[in-house]
Coordinates of C-alpha atoms in Angstrom, one line a residue:
M1274 CA 152.9 -212.4 153.0
S1275 CA 154.5 -211.2 149.8
Q1276 CA 153.9 -207.6 148.7
P1277 CA 151.3 -206.9 146.0
P1278 CA 152.5 -206.2 142.5
A1279 CA 153.4 -202.6 141.5
P1280 CA 150.4 -200.4 140.5
T1281 CA 149.1 -200.5 137.0
E1282 CA 146.6 -198.3 135.1
D1283 CA 143.8 -200.8 135.8
L1284 CA 144.1 -200.3 139.6
L1285 CA 141.5 -198.2 141.3
L1286 CA 142.7 -198.8 144.9
S1287 CA 146.1 -199.8 146.3
V1288 CA 146.3 -200.4 150.1
R1289 CA 149.9 -200.7 151.3
N1290 CA 151.0 -201.8 154.8
L1291 CA 147.8 -200.4 156.4
Q1292 CA 147.9 -200.4 160.2
V1293 CA 144.9 -199.3 162.3
T1294 CA 144.8 -198.9 166.1
F1295 CA 142.1 -198.0 168.6
R1296 CA 142.5 -196.6 172.1
G1297 CA 141.8 -199.3 174.7
D1298 CA 141.3 -198.9 178.4
E1299 CA 144.9 -199.6 179.2
S1300 CA 146.8 -199.7 175.8
L1301 CA 146.4 -199.5 172.1
V1302 CA 144.5 -202.2 170.3
Y1303 CA 146.0 -203.1 166.9
A1304 CA 142.9 -203.8 164.8
V1305 CA 144.6 -204.0 161.4
K1306 CA 148.2 -205.1 161.1
N1307 CA 150.1 -204.1 157.9
I1308 CA 147.5 -205.4 155.4
S1309 CA 148.2 -204.8 151.7
F1310 CA 146.0 -205.5 148.6
D1311 CA 145.1 -204.0 145.2
L1312 CA 141.6 -203.6 143.8
E1313 CA 141.2 -203.4 140.0
Q1314 CA 138.6 -201.5 138.0
G1315 CA 135.4 -203.5 137.9
Q1316 CA 136.7 -206.1 140.3
T1317 CA 135.1 -207.4 143.6
I1318 CA 137.4 -208.3 146.5
G1319 CA 135.8 -210.1 149.4
I1320 CA 137.2 -209.7 152.9
V1321 CA 136.1 -212.5 155.2
G1322 CA 136.7 -213.2 158.9
E1323 CA 135.1 -213.4 162.3
S1324 CA 134.1 -210.5 164.5
G1325 CA 137.3 -208.7 165.6
S1326 CA 139.3 -209.9 162.6
G1327 CA 139.8 -206.3 161.4
K1328 CA 137.7 -206.5 158.2
S1329 CA 135.3 -203.6 159.1
A1330 CA 138.2 -201.6 160.5
T1331 CA 139.9 -201.9 157.1
A1332 CA 136.8 -200.6 155.3
L1333 CA 136.3 -197.7 157.8
A1334 CA 139.9 -196.7 157.4
I1335 CA 139.6 -196.5 153.6
M1336 CA 136.4 -194.4 154.0
G1337 CA 137.9 -192.2 156.6
L1338 CA 135.2 -193.2 159.2
L1339 CA 137.3 -194.5 162.0
G1340 CA 136.1 -191.9 164.5
E1341 CA 138.0 -190.3 167.3
S1342 CA 139.2 -193.5 169.0
G1343 CA 140.6 -195.0 165.8
K1344 CA 143.8 -194.0 163.9
I1345 CA 145.8 -195.1 160.9
T1346 CA 149.3 -195.4 162.3
N1347 CA 151.0 -196.6 159.2
G1348 CA 150.6 -197.3 155.5
E1349 CA 148.9 -195.6 152.5
V1350 CA 145.6 -196.0 150.7
L1351 CA 146.0 -194.8 147.1
F1352 CA 142.8 -194.0 145.3
R1353 CA 142.9 -193.6 141.5
P1354 CA 139.6 -192.2 140.1
R1355 CA 139.4 -192.2 136.4
G1356 CA 141.1 -189.2 134.8
E1357 CA 142.4 -187.9 138.1
V1358 CA 145.8 -187.9 139.9
P1359 CA 146.1 -190.7 142.5
I1360 CA 145.4 -189.5 146.0
D1361 CA 146.5 -191.0 149.3
L1362 CA 143.3 -191.1 151.4
V1363 CA 145.3 -191.5 154.6
R1364 CA 146.8 -188.0 154.2
V1365 CA 143.9 -186.1 152.5
S1366 CA 142.2 -183.3 154.4
P1367 CA 138.8 -184.0 156.1
Q1368 CA 137.1 -181.5 153.7
K1369 CA 138.5 -183.2 150.6
M1370 CA 137.6 -186.6 152.0
L1371 CA 134.0 -185.4 152.4
K1372 CA 134.1 -184.6 148.7
Y1373 CA 135.2 -188.1 147.8
R1374 CA 133.0 -190.0 150.2
G1375 CA 129.5 -190.4 148.8
D1376 CA 130.6 -189.2 145.4
R1377 CA 133.4 -191.3 144.1
M1378 CA 133.3 -193.8 147.0
A1379 CA 130.2 -195.1 148.9
M1380 CA 129.5 -197.6 151.7
I1381 CA 126.6 -199.9 152.4
F1382 CA 126.3 -200.8 156.1
Q1383 CA 125.1 -203.9 157.8
E1384 CA 122.0 -202.6 159.5
P1385 CA 119.9 -200.4 157.2
M1386 CA 117.4 -199.3 159.9
T1387 CA 120.2 -197.7 162.0
S1388 CA 121.8 -196.2 158.8
L1389 CA 118.7 -194.3 157.8
N1390 CA 117.2 -191.4 159.7
P1391 CA 113.7 -192.4 161.0
L1392 CA 112.5 -188.8 161.0
F1393 CA 112.8 -188.4 157.2
T1394 CA 111.3 -190.3 154.2
C1395 CA 113.5 -192.8 152.4
G1396 CA 113.2 -190.7 149.2
Y1397 CA 114.2 -187.4 151.0
Q1398 CA 117.4 -189.0 152.3
V1399 CA 118.5 -190.2 148.8
I1400 CA 117.5 -186.8 147.3
E1401 CA 119.6 -185.1 150.0
A1402 CA 122.7 -187.2 149.0
I1403 CA 122.3 -186.4 145.3
C1404 CA 121.9 -182.6 146.0
L1405 CA 124.9 -182.7 148.3
H1406 CA 127.3 -184.0 145.7
Q1407 CA 125.8 -182.9 142.4
Q1408 CA 124.8 -179.5 141.0
V1409 CA 121.1 -180.4 140.3
S1410 CA 117.8 -179.1 141.4
E1411 CA 115.7 -180.8 144.0
Q1412 CA 113.1 -181.8 141.4
E1413 CA 115.8 -183.4 139.2
A1414 CA 117.2 -185.2 142.2
K1415 CA 113.7 -186.5 142.9
I1416 CA 113.4 -187.8 139.4
R1417 CA 116.8 -189.5 139.7
T1418 CA 115.7 -191.0 143.1
I1419 CA 112.6 -192.6 141.5
Q1420 CA 114.9 -194.0 138.7
L1421 CA 117.3 -195.4 141.3
F1422 CA 114.5 -197.0 143.3
D1423 CA 113.4 -198.6 140.0
E1424 CA 117.0 -199.8 139.3
V1425 CA 117.3 -201.5 142.7
Q1426 CA 113.9 -203.2 142.0
L1427 CA 111.8 -201.5 144.6
P1428 CA 108.1 -201.8 143.9
N1429 CA 106.1 -198.7 143.2
P1430 CA 109.1 -196.3 143.5
E1431 CA 106.9 -193.2 143.1
Q1432 CA 105.0 -194.1 146.2
L1433 CA 108.0 -195.6 148.1
I1434 CA 109.9 -192.3 148.1
E1435 CA 107.3 -191.0 150.5
R1436 CA 107.6 -193.9 152.9
Y1437 CA 109.5 -193.8 156.2
P1438 CA 112.1 -196.4 157.1
H1439 CA 109.8 -198.2 159.6
E1440 CA 107.3 -198.8 156.9
L1441 CA 109.7 -200.9 154.8
S1442 CA 110.9 -204.5 155.2
G1443 CA 114.6 -205.3 155.9
G1444 CA 115.2 -206.2 152.3
Q1445 CA 113.5 -203.1 151.0
L1446 CA 115.6 -200.9 153.4
Q1447 CA 118.8 -202.5 152.1
R1448 CA 117.7 -201.7 148.5
V1449 CA 117.2 -198.1 149.6
M1450 CA 120.8 -198.1 151.0
I1451 CA 122.1 -199.5 147.7
A1452 CA 120.2 -196.8 145.8
M1453 CA 121.7 -194.1 148.0
A1454 CA 125.2 -195.6 147.6
I1455 CA 125.0 -195.6 143.8
S1456 CA 123.2 -192.3 143.6
C1457 CA 126.3 -190.3 142.6
N1458 CA 127.7 -193.1 140.4
P1459 CA 130.7 -193.9 142.5
Q1460 CA 133.7 -196.0 141.3
L1461 CA 134.1 -197.8 144.6
I1462 CA 131.4 -199.4 146.7
I1463 CA 132.2 -201.0 150.1
A1464 CA 129.5 -203.3 151.3
D1465 CA 129.9 -204.2 155.0
E1466 CA 127.9 -207.3 155.9
P1467 CA 124.9 -206.1 153.8
T1468 CA 123.0 -209.3 154.0
T1469 CA 123.7 -210.6 157.5
A1470 CA 120.2 -209.8 159.0
L1471 CA 118.2 -210.9 155.9
D1472 CA 116.4 -214.0 155.0
V1473 CA 118.3 -216.4 152.7
T1474 CA 115.9 -215.7 149.8
V1475 CA 116.2 -211.9 150.3
Q1476 CA 120.0 -212.3 150.7
A1477 CA 120.2 -214.1 147.4
T1478 CA 118.3 -211.3 145.6
I1479 CA 120.4 -208.6 147.2
L1480 CA 123.6 -210.4 146.1
K1481 CA 122.3 -210.8 142.6
L1482 CA 121.3 -207.1 142.5
L1483 CA 124.7 -206.0 143.7
K1484 CA 126.4 -208.0 141.0
K1485 CA 124.0 -206.7 138.3
I1486 CA 124.5 -203.0 139.3
Q1487 CA 128.3 -203.4 139.6
R1488 CA 128.6 -204.7 136.1
S1489 CA 126.2 -202.3 134.5
R1490 CA 127.9 -199.3 136.2
E1491 CA 131.4 -200.7 135.9
M1492 CA 132.1 -200.2 139.6
S1493 CA 134.7 -201.9 141.9
M1494 CA 133.5 -203.4 145.1
I1495 CA 134.9 -204.5 148.5
F1496 CA 132.4 -207.0 150.0
I1497 CA 132.8 -207.8 153.7
T1498 CA 131.3 -210.8 155.4
H1499 CA 131.9 -213.5 158.0
D1500 CA 130.6 -216.2 155.7
L1501 CA 132.8 -217.7 153.0
G1502 CA 129.7 -219.3 151.4
I1503 CA 128.4 -215.8 150.6
L1504 CA 131.8 -214.6 149.4
A1505 CA 131.9 -217.4 146.8
E1506 CA 128.7 -216.0 145.3
I1507 CA 130.0 -212.5 144.6
A1508 CA 133.8 -212.0 144.9
D1509 CA 136.5 -212.5 142.3
K1510 CA 139.3 -212.4 144.9
A1511 CA 139.2 -213.1 148.6
I1512 CA 141.2 -211.9 151.6
V1513 CA 140.9 -214.0 154.7
M1514 CA 141.6 -212.0 157.9
N1515 CA 142.2 -213.1 161.5
L1516 CA 143.3 -211.0 164.4
G1517 CA 144.0 -208.0 162.2
E1518 CA 146.2 -209.9 159.7
A1519 CA 145.5 -211.1 156.1
V1520 CA 146.3 -214.8 156.6
E1521 CA 145.4 -215.8 153.0
T1522 CA 144.8 -214.0 149.7
G1523 CA 143.9 -215.4 146.3
S1524 CA 141.1 -216.0 143.8
T1525 CA 137.9 -217.1 145.5
E1526 CA 137.8 -220.3 143.5
A1527 CA 141.4 -221.2 144.5
I1528 CA 140.7 -220.5 148.2
F1529 CA 137.7 -222.7 148.2
K1530 CA 139.2 -225.6 146.2
S1531 CA 142.6 -225.5 148.0
P1532 CA 142.7 -223.5 151.2
Q1533 CA 146.2 -223.2 152.6
H1534 CA 145.8 -221.6 156.0
P1535 CA 144.2 -223.6 158.9
Y1536 CA 142.0 -220.6 159.7
T1537 CA 140.6 -220.6 156.2
K1538 CA 140.0 -224.4 156.4
G1539 CA 138.1 -223.9 159.6
L1540 CA 135.9 -221.1 158.2
I1541 CA 134.9 -223.3 155.2
A1542 CA 134.3 -226.5 157.3
C1543 CA 132.3 -224.9 160.1
R1544 CA 129.3 -223.9 157.9
P1545 CA 126.6 -226.7 157.9
Q1546 CA 126.7 -228.8 154.7
P1547 CA 123.1 -229.6 153.8
D1548 CA 124.1 -232.4 151.4
R1549 CA 125.5 -234.5 154.2
Q1550 CA 124.5 -235.0 157.9
L1551 CA 127.5 -234.6 160.1
R1552 CA 127.3 -235.6 163.7
L1553 CA 129.1 -232.5 164.8
L1554 CA 130.3 -229.4 163.0
P1555 CA 134.1 -228.6 163.0
T1556 CA 135.1 -225.2 164.4
V1557 CA 138.0 -223.0 163.7
S1558 CA 139.7 -224.1 166.9
D1559 CA 139.7 -227.7 165.7
F1560 CA 142.0 -226.6 162.8
M1561 CA 144.4 -224.3 164.6
E1562 CA 145.6 -223.0 168.0
I1563 CA 147.7 -220.1 169.2
Q1564 CA 151.2 -221.1 170.5
N1565 CA 153.6 -218.4 171.6
G1566 CA 151.6 -215.8 169.7
Q1567 CA 151.7 -217.9 166.4
M1568 CA 148.9 -219.8 164.7
V1569 CA 149.7 -223.5 164.5
E1570 CA 147.8 -226.0 162.5
K1571 CA 146.2 -229.0 164.4
E1572 CA 145.2 -232.4 163.1
L1573 CA 141.4 -232.5 162.8
N1574 CA 139.7 -235.0 165.2
P1575 CA 138.2 -237.7 163.0
S1576 CA 134.9 -237.5 164.9
Y1577 CA 134.2 -234.2 163.2
L1578 CA 134.1 -236.0 159.8
E1579 CA 131.6 -238.7 160.9
V1580 CA 128.5 -238.7 158.7
M1581 CA 125.2 -240.2 159.9
S1582 CA 124.0 -242.9 157.6
S1583 CA 120.5 -243.0 156.2
E1584 CA 119.7 -246.1 158.2
E1585 CA 120.7 -244.3 161.5
I1586 CA 118.5 -241.3 160.6
S1587 CA 115.5 -243.5 159.7
S1588 CA 115.9 -245.7 162.8
R1589 CA 116.0 -242.6 165.0
L1590 CA 112.8 -241.2 163.4
I1591 CA 110.9 -244.5 163.9
E1592 CA 112.0 -244.7 167.5
L1593 CA 110.8 -241.1 168.2
Q1594 CA 107.4 -241.6 166.6
Q1595 CA 106.6 -244.8 168.4
Q1596 CA 105.7 -242.7 171.5
D1597 CA 102.9 -240.2 172.1
P1598 CA 103.6 -236.6 171.0
I1599 CA 104.9 -234.3 173.7
L1600 CA 103.2 -231.4 171.9
S1601 CA 100.2 -231.5 169.6
V1602 CA 98.9 -228.5 167.7
Q1603 CA 95.6 -228.8 166.0
N1604 CA 93.9 -226.2 163.7
L1605 CA 95.9 -223.3 165.2
R1606 CA 94.8 -219.9 163.9
I1607 CA 96.1 -216.6 165.1
E1608 CA 94.7 -213.2 164.0
F1609 CA 95.9 -209.7 164.8
P1610 CA 93.5 -206.7 164.5
I1611 CA 94.4 -204.0 161.9
R1612 CA 93.7 -200.5 163.2
S1613 CA 90.4 -199.2 161.9
I1614 CA 90.4 -195.9 160.0
L1615 CA 87.4 -193.5 159.9
G1616 CA 85.2 -196.0 161.7
L1617 CA 85.4 -198.6 159.0
K1618 CA 84.7 -202.3 159.8
K1619 CA 87.5 -203.8 161.9
R1620 CA 89.8 -206.0 159.8
Y1621 CA 92.2 -208.8 160.9
F1622 CA 95.6 -210.0 159.7
V1623 CA 95.9 -213.8 159.7
A1624 CA 99.4 -214.6 161.0
V1625 CA 98.9 -218.3 161.4
N1626 CA 96.2 -220.0 159.3
N1627 CA 94.8 -223.3 160.5
I1628 CA 98.0 -225.4 161.0
S1629 CA 98.3 -228.8 162.6
F1630 CA 101.4 -230.7 163.7
D1631 CA 102.9 -233.0 166.4
V1632 CA 106.3 -232.9 168.1
Y1633 CA 107.7 -236.1 169.7
R1634 CA 109.7 -236.3 172.9
G1635 CA 113.5 -236.0 172.1
E1636 CA 112.9 -234.7 168.6
T1637 CA 114.0 -231.5 166.9
L1638 CA 111.4 -230.1 164.7
G1639 CA 112.7 -227.3 162.4
L1640 CA 110.5 -224.4 161.5
V1641 CA 111.8 -222.6 158.4
G1642 CA 110.5 -219.8 156.3
E1643 CA 111.0 -216.1 155.4
S1644 CA 110.2 -213.3 157.8
G1645 CA 106.5 -212.9 158.2
C1646 CA 105.7 -216.5 157.5
G1647 CA 104.3 -217.1 161.0
K1648 CA 107.0 -219.3 162.5
T1649 CA 107.8 -217.0 165.5
T1650 CA 104.1 -216.4 166.1
T1651 CA 103.6 -220.2 166.2
G1652 CA 106.4 -220.5 168.8
R1653 CA 104.8 -217.7 170.9
A1654 CA 101.5 -219.5 170.9
I1655 CA 103.1 -222.7 172.1
L1656 CA 104.6 -220.8 175.0
G1657 CA 101.3 -219.2 175.9
L1658 CA 102.4 -215.7 174.9
T1659 CA 99.7 -215.0 172.4
N1660 CA 96.1 -213.9 173.1
G1661 CA 93.1 -214.7 171.0
L1662 CA 94.4 -217.9 169.4
M1663 CA 91.9 -220.4 167.9
G1664 CA 92.4 -224.1 167.8
S1665 CA 94.2 -226.4 170.2
V1666 CA 97.8 -226.5 171.6
K1667 CA 98.3 -229.4 174.0
F1668 CA 101.5 -230.1 175.9
E1669 CA 101.6 -233.6 177.4
G1670 CA 97.9 -233.7 176.9
Q1671 CA 97.2 -230.5 178.7
E1672 CA 95.5 -227.7 176.8
I1673 CA 97.8 -224.6 177.0
S1674 CA 95.3 -222.1 175.6
Q1675 CA 93.0 -222.6 178.6
L1676 CA 95.6 -222.0 181.3
K1677 CA 95.9 -218.7 183.1
G1678 CA 97.8 -217.3 186.1
T1679 CA 99.6 -219.7 188.3
A1680 CA 98.7 -222.8 186.3
L1681 CA 100.3 -221.2 183.2
Q1682 CA 103.3 -220.1 185.1
N1683 CA 103.9 -223.5 186.5
L1684 CA 103.7 -225.1 183.0
R1685 CA 106.3 -222.7 181.7
A1686 CA 108.9 -224.3 183.8
D1687 CA 108.8 -227.1 181.2
L1688 CA 108.6 -224.8 178.3
Q1689 CA 111.6 -222.5 177.8
V1690 CA 112.8 -220.3 174.9
I1691 CA 116.2 -219.1 173.5
F1692 CA 115.8 -215.8 171.6
Q1693 CA 117.7 -214.5 168.6
D1694 CA 119.4 -211.5 170.3
P1695 CA 121.2 -212.7 173.4
Y1696 CA 122.1 -209.2 174.6
G1697 CA 118.5 -208.1 174.4
S1698 CA 117.5 -211.2 176.3
L1699 CA 119.6 -210.4 179.4
N1700 CA 119.1 -207.6 181.9
P1701 CA 122.3 -205.4 181.6
R1702 CA 122.0 -204.5 185.3
M1703 CA 121.8 -208.1 186.5
S1704 CA 124.9 -210.2 186.9
V1705 CA 125.1 -213.4 184.8
G1706 CA 124.7 -215.5 188.0
D1707 CA 121.5 -213.7 189.0
A1708 CA 120.1 -213.9 185.4
I1709 CA 120.5 -217.7 185.3
A1710 CA 119.2 -218.1 188.8
E1711 CA 116.1 -215.9 188.3
P1712 CA 113.9 -218.8 186.9
L1713 CA 114.8 -220.8 190.0
V1714 CA 113.6 -218.0 192.2
V1715 CA 110.4 -217.4 190.2
H1716 CA 109.5 -221.1 190.4
S1717 CA 110.7 -221.9 193.9
H1718 CA 107.0 -222.0 195.1
Q1719 CA 106.7 -225.3 193.2
D1720 CA 107.5 -228.4 195.3
R1721 CA 109.9 -229.8 192.7
F1722 CA 112.0 -226.6 192.9
Q1723 CA 111.8 -225.9 196.6
R1724 CA 115.4 -226.9 197.2
Y1725 CA 116.4 -223.8 195.3
R1726 CA 114.9 -221.5 197.9
K1727 CA 118.4 -221.5 199.5
D1728 CA 120.9 -219.2 197.9
S1729 CA 123.7 -221.8 198.2
A1730 CA 121.7 -224.3 196.2
R1731 CA 121.0 -221.8 193.5
K1732 CA 124.7 -220.8 193.2
E1733 CA 125.6 -224.5 193.0
R1734 CA 123.1 -225.0 190.1
V1735 CA 124.3 -221.9 188.3
A1736 CA 128.0 -222.9 188.6
Y1737 CA 127.0 -226.4 187.1
L1738 CA 125.1 -224.8 184.2
L1739 CA 127.9 -222.4 183.4
E1740 CA 130.4 -225.2 183.3
R1741 CA 128.0 -227.3 181.1
V1742 CA 127.8 -224.6 178.5
G1743 CA 131.5 -224.1 178.4
L1744 CA 131.9 -221.0 180.7
P1745 CA 133.9 -220.7 183.9
K1746 CA 132.2 -220.5 187.3
S1747 CA 133.7 -217.0 187.8
A1748 CA 131.4 -215.8 185.0
M1749 CA 128.5 -215.6 187.4
R1750 CA 129.9 -212.4 189.0
R1751 CA 130.2 -210.6 185.6
Y1752 CA 127.7 -208.7 183.5
P1753 CA 126.4 -209.3 180.0
H1754 CA 128.4 -206.5 178.4
E1755 CA 131.6 -208.2 179.4
F1756 CA 131.0 -211.2 177.1
S1757 CA 131.1 -211.8 173.3
G1758 CA 127.9 -212.6 171.4
G1759 CA 128.6 -216.3 171.4
Q1760 CA 129.3 -216.3 175.1
R1761 CA 126.1 -214.4 175.8
Q1762 CA 124.1 -217.0 173.8
R1763 CA 125.7 -219.7 176.0
I1764 CA 124.5 -217.8 179.0
C1765 CA 120.9 -217.7 177.6
I1766 CA 121.1 -221.4 177.0
A1767 CA 122.2 -222.0 180.6
R1768 CA 119.3 -219.9 181.7
A1769 CA 116.9 -221.9 179.6
L1770 CA 118.2 -225.1 181.1
A1771 CA 118.0 -223.9 184.7
L1772 CA 114.6 -225.6 185.4
N1773 CA 115.3 -228.8 183.5
P1774 CA 112.7 -228.1 180.8
K1775 CA 111.2 -230.7 178.6
L1776 CA 110.7 -228.5 175.5
I1777 CA 112.9 -225.5 174.3
I1778 CA 111.9 -223.2 171.5
A1779 CA 115.0 -221.8 169.9
D1780 CA 114.0 -218.8 167.8
E1781 CA 116.8 -217.9 165.4
P1782 CA 119.4 -218.6 168.1
V1783 CA 122.5 -218.4 165.9
S1784 CA 121.5 -216.0 163.1
A1785 CA 123.4 -213.1 164.6
L1786 CA 126.6 -215.1 165.2
D1787 CA 129.8 -215.6 163.2
V1788 CA 129.8 -219.0 161.4
S1789 CA 132.5 -220.4 163.7
V1790 CA 130.7 -219.4 166.9
Q1791 CA 127.5 -220.6 165.2
A1792 CA 129.0 -224.0 164.8
Q1793 CA 130.0 -224.1 168.5
V1794 CA 126.5 -223.2 169.7
L1795 CA 124.8 -225.7 167.3
N1796 CA 127.1 -228.5 168.6
L1797 CA 126.4 -227.4 172.2
L1798 CA 122.6 -227.6 171.6
K1799 CA 122.9 -231.1 170.1
E1800 CA 125.1 -232.3 173.0
L1801 CA 122.7 -230.9 175.6
Q1802 CA 119.7 -232.5 173.8
A1803 CA 121.4 -235.9 174.1
E1804 CA 122.4 -235.4 177.7
F1805 CA 119.1 -234.0 179.1
G1806 CA 116.6 -235.6 176.7
L1807 CA 115.5 -232.2 175.4
T1808 CA 112.9 -231.6 172.7
Y1809 CA 113.5 -228.7 170.4
I1810 CA 111.5 -226.5 168.1
F1811 CA 114.3 -224.8 166.1
I1812 CA 113.1 -221.7 164.2
S1813 CA 115.3 -220.2 161.5
H1814 CA 115.2 -218.8 158.0
D1815 CA 118.4 -220.6 157.1
L1816 CA 117.6 -224.1 155.7
S1817 CA 121.2 -225.3 155.9
V1818 CA 121.3 -224.7 159.7
V1819 CA 117.8 -226.2 160.2
K1820 CA 118.8 -229.3 158.2
F1821 CA 121.8 -229.9 160.5
M1822 CA 119.8 -229.6 163.6
S1823 CA 116.4 -231.2 162.7
D1824 CA 114.9 -234.6 162.5
R1825 CA 111.9 -233.2 160.6
I1826 CA 111.4 -229.8 159.0
M1827 CA 108.2 -227.8 158.7
V1828 CA 108.2 -225.2 156.0
M1829 CA 105.9 -222.2 156.5
N1830 CA 104.8 -219.5 154.1
K1831 CA 102.1 -216.8 154.7
G1832 CA 100.9 -218.4 157.9
E1833 CA 100.4 -221.9 156.4
I1834 CA 102.4 -225.2 156.4
V1835 CA 103.7 -225.6 152.9
E1836 CA 105.6 -228.9 153.5
L1837 CA 106.3 -231.1 156.5
D1838 CA 108.7 -234.1 156.1
T1839 CA 112.0 -235.5 157.3
A1840 CA 114.9 -233.2 157.0
E1841 CA 116.6 -235.4 154.4
S1842 CA 113.5 -235.6 152.3
I1843 CA 112.9 -231.8 152.4
Y1844 CA 116.4 -231.2 151.2
T1845 CA 116.8 -233.9 148.6
N1846 CA 113.3 -234.1 147.3
P1847 CA 111.3 -230.9 148.0
Q1848 CA 107.7 -231.2 146.7
Q1849 CA 106.6 -227.5 146.7
P1850 CA 108.0 -224.6 144.7
Y1851 CA 108.4 -222.5 147.8
T1852 CA 110.6 -225.1 149.5
Q1853 CA 112.6 -225.4 146.3
K1854 CA 113.1 -221.6 146.3
L1855 CA 114.5 -221.7 149.9
I1856 CA 116.9 -224.5 148.9
N1857 CA 118.1 -222.7 145.8
A1858 CA 118.8 -219.6 147.9
I1859 CA 121.5 -221.4 149.9
P1860 CA 124.9 -220.2 148.7
K1861 CA 126.1 -222.7 146.1
A1862 CA 129.5 -223.0 147.6
I1863 CA 128.0 -224.8 150.6
A1864 CA 124.9 -226.4 149.0

């Protein structure tokens, strides 16, 4: 890469040949390798790449937050606050760095719940930040905090400053973090994956809010993400990172219209494109490979460019619906009691409100909606994991809500689930082989699984499943922490397949994954569906992902079905304003 131009008066930050290392078990790990870039006053630079690309390590190095295991081994980070002498943040003392951090520079982290102290109110934590860096009274800091909460569009800011983090939604917590970041009017904001865990509609409002605040306060911003589609919404300039290196730099528009590096091409292509129905999603590895330590471009397999025609889609739907439904839900209603206060009459929260739908054998029904819409509660009811439901849930004509004990356990062999968090779904003390084999042990009392009473038969089954999800047989002896997020989700898929189920509920199975790993997992789920004749209920808040996976889509809001139609019709001709809002929230670069 060529060196950035010489510094000018418009530059706020100049990074030159930055190199960051971390202490590994046996040797140093080079997380950032000689990266250079300039950030101008009022400009937004986006840094994009997969997990491990070095983007967050770059941000932490700038902020002086690498910790004991991380070290800047080369380069300089010149910070030029208005009216002050430029300072090299690499060589500044920890005491002076503390003065800059939070005052002239601030950071918004990915997970707001872990960034805020659960023991203190949200308002107190912002007030504390103001008092730390500015010579103001606590009362004046409180007034400023209320003003900040209003600026970031939090409802009832006078009341919200007294709330604790667990009492706010994810989107509200991220607004609190933004308020804290801008509380001392910094000139530089670093936003590290600030929308990854949020619904697409909340994501869109947070991006819009960040742009508005940046312009009104004339701040510069470094925005870090793994999704190029999000980057196109907010960044003026983009830096694409892979394996610690900046492989491509330029204006965001130029990178989208004419990507030069195969890695960039792969990142753009692997995101589902809701305006066309691809058979399979391309992945980064389809565009490039590593040869002798160098990235080499590959010719893309034409099969990844195949688009399903409208006739094919219609024919498949007709074929699916000619048979009886494998699952039938009628007038399902689920209520949760709200704790009574002072002996008042007990009240109930209606999570699912009188919904009805069918799912056909071999179909993928997508459930989409924002957090709290009732989609996960519906999935739990189908699995028999919810008490007190009203209505009917029939699987192959058998009423699930009436089953208990052994009868329900036997039925669950045909009903499996893939959860959002693969690490939380696996026992850290249980080897991967034992985790996948566990359902075979639990259900070995059934005649159809009695062959798995033998340890050798279970090991053979586990080895086959691991191979089928793209992992080596040797993985069965290892533990969950030894795998990446995408690999752990493959393990969870293998576990769900262990009993040859008929229906799998996939609850946000890719929302925590990089877009390239997400594409691999989505392709795998489609391939397995064709091979094993699986039926899916695919739950997600991301309509572009649901569109790629689904034959039909059911849109839910506030416990009710807003719209239920074919995936193509939902996207091209949405009938309800709520569905239109979800579609409009998809980043325009990929819509």
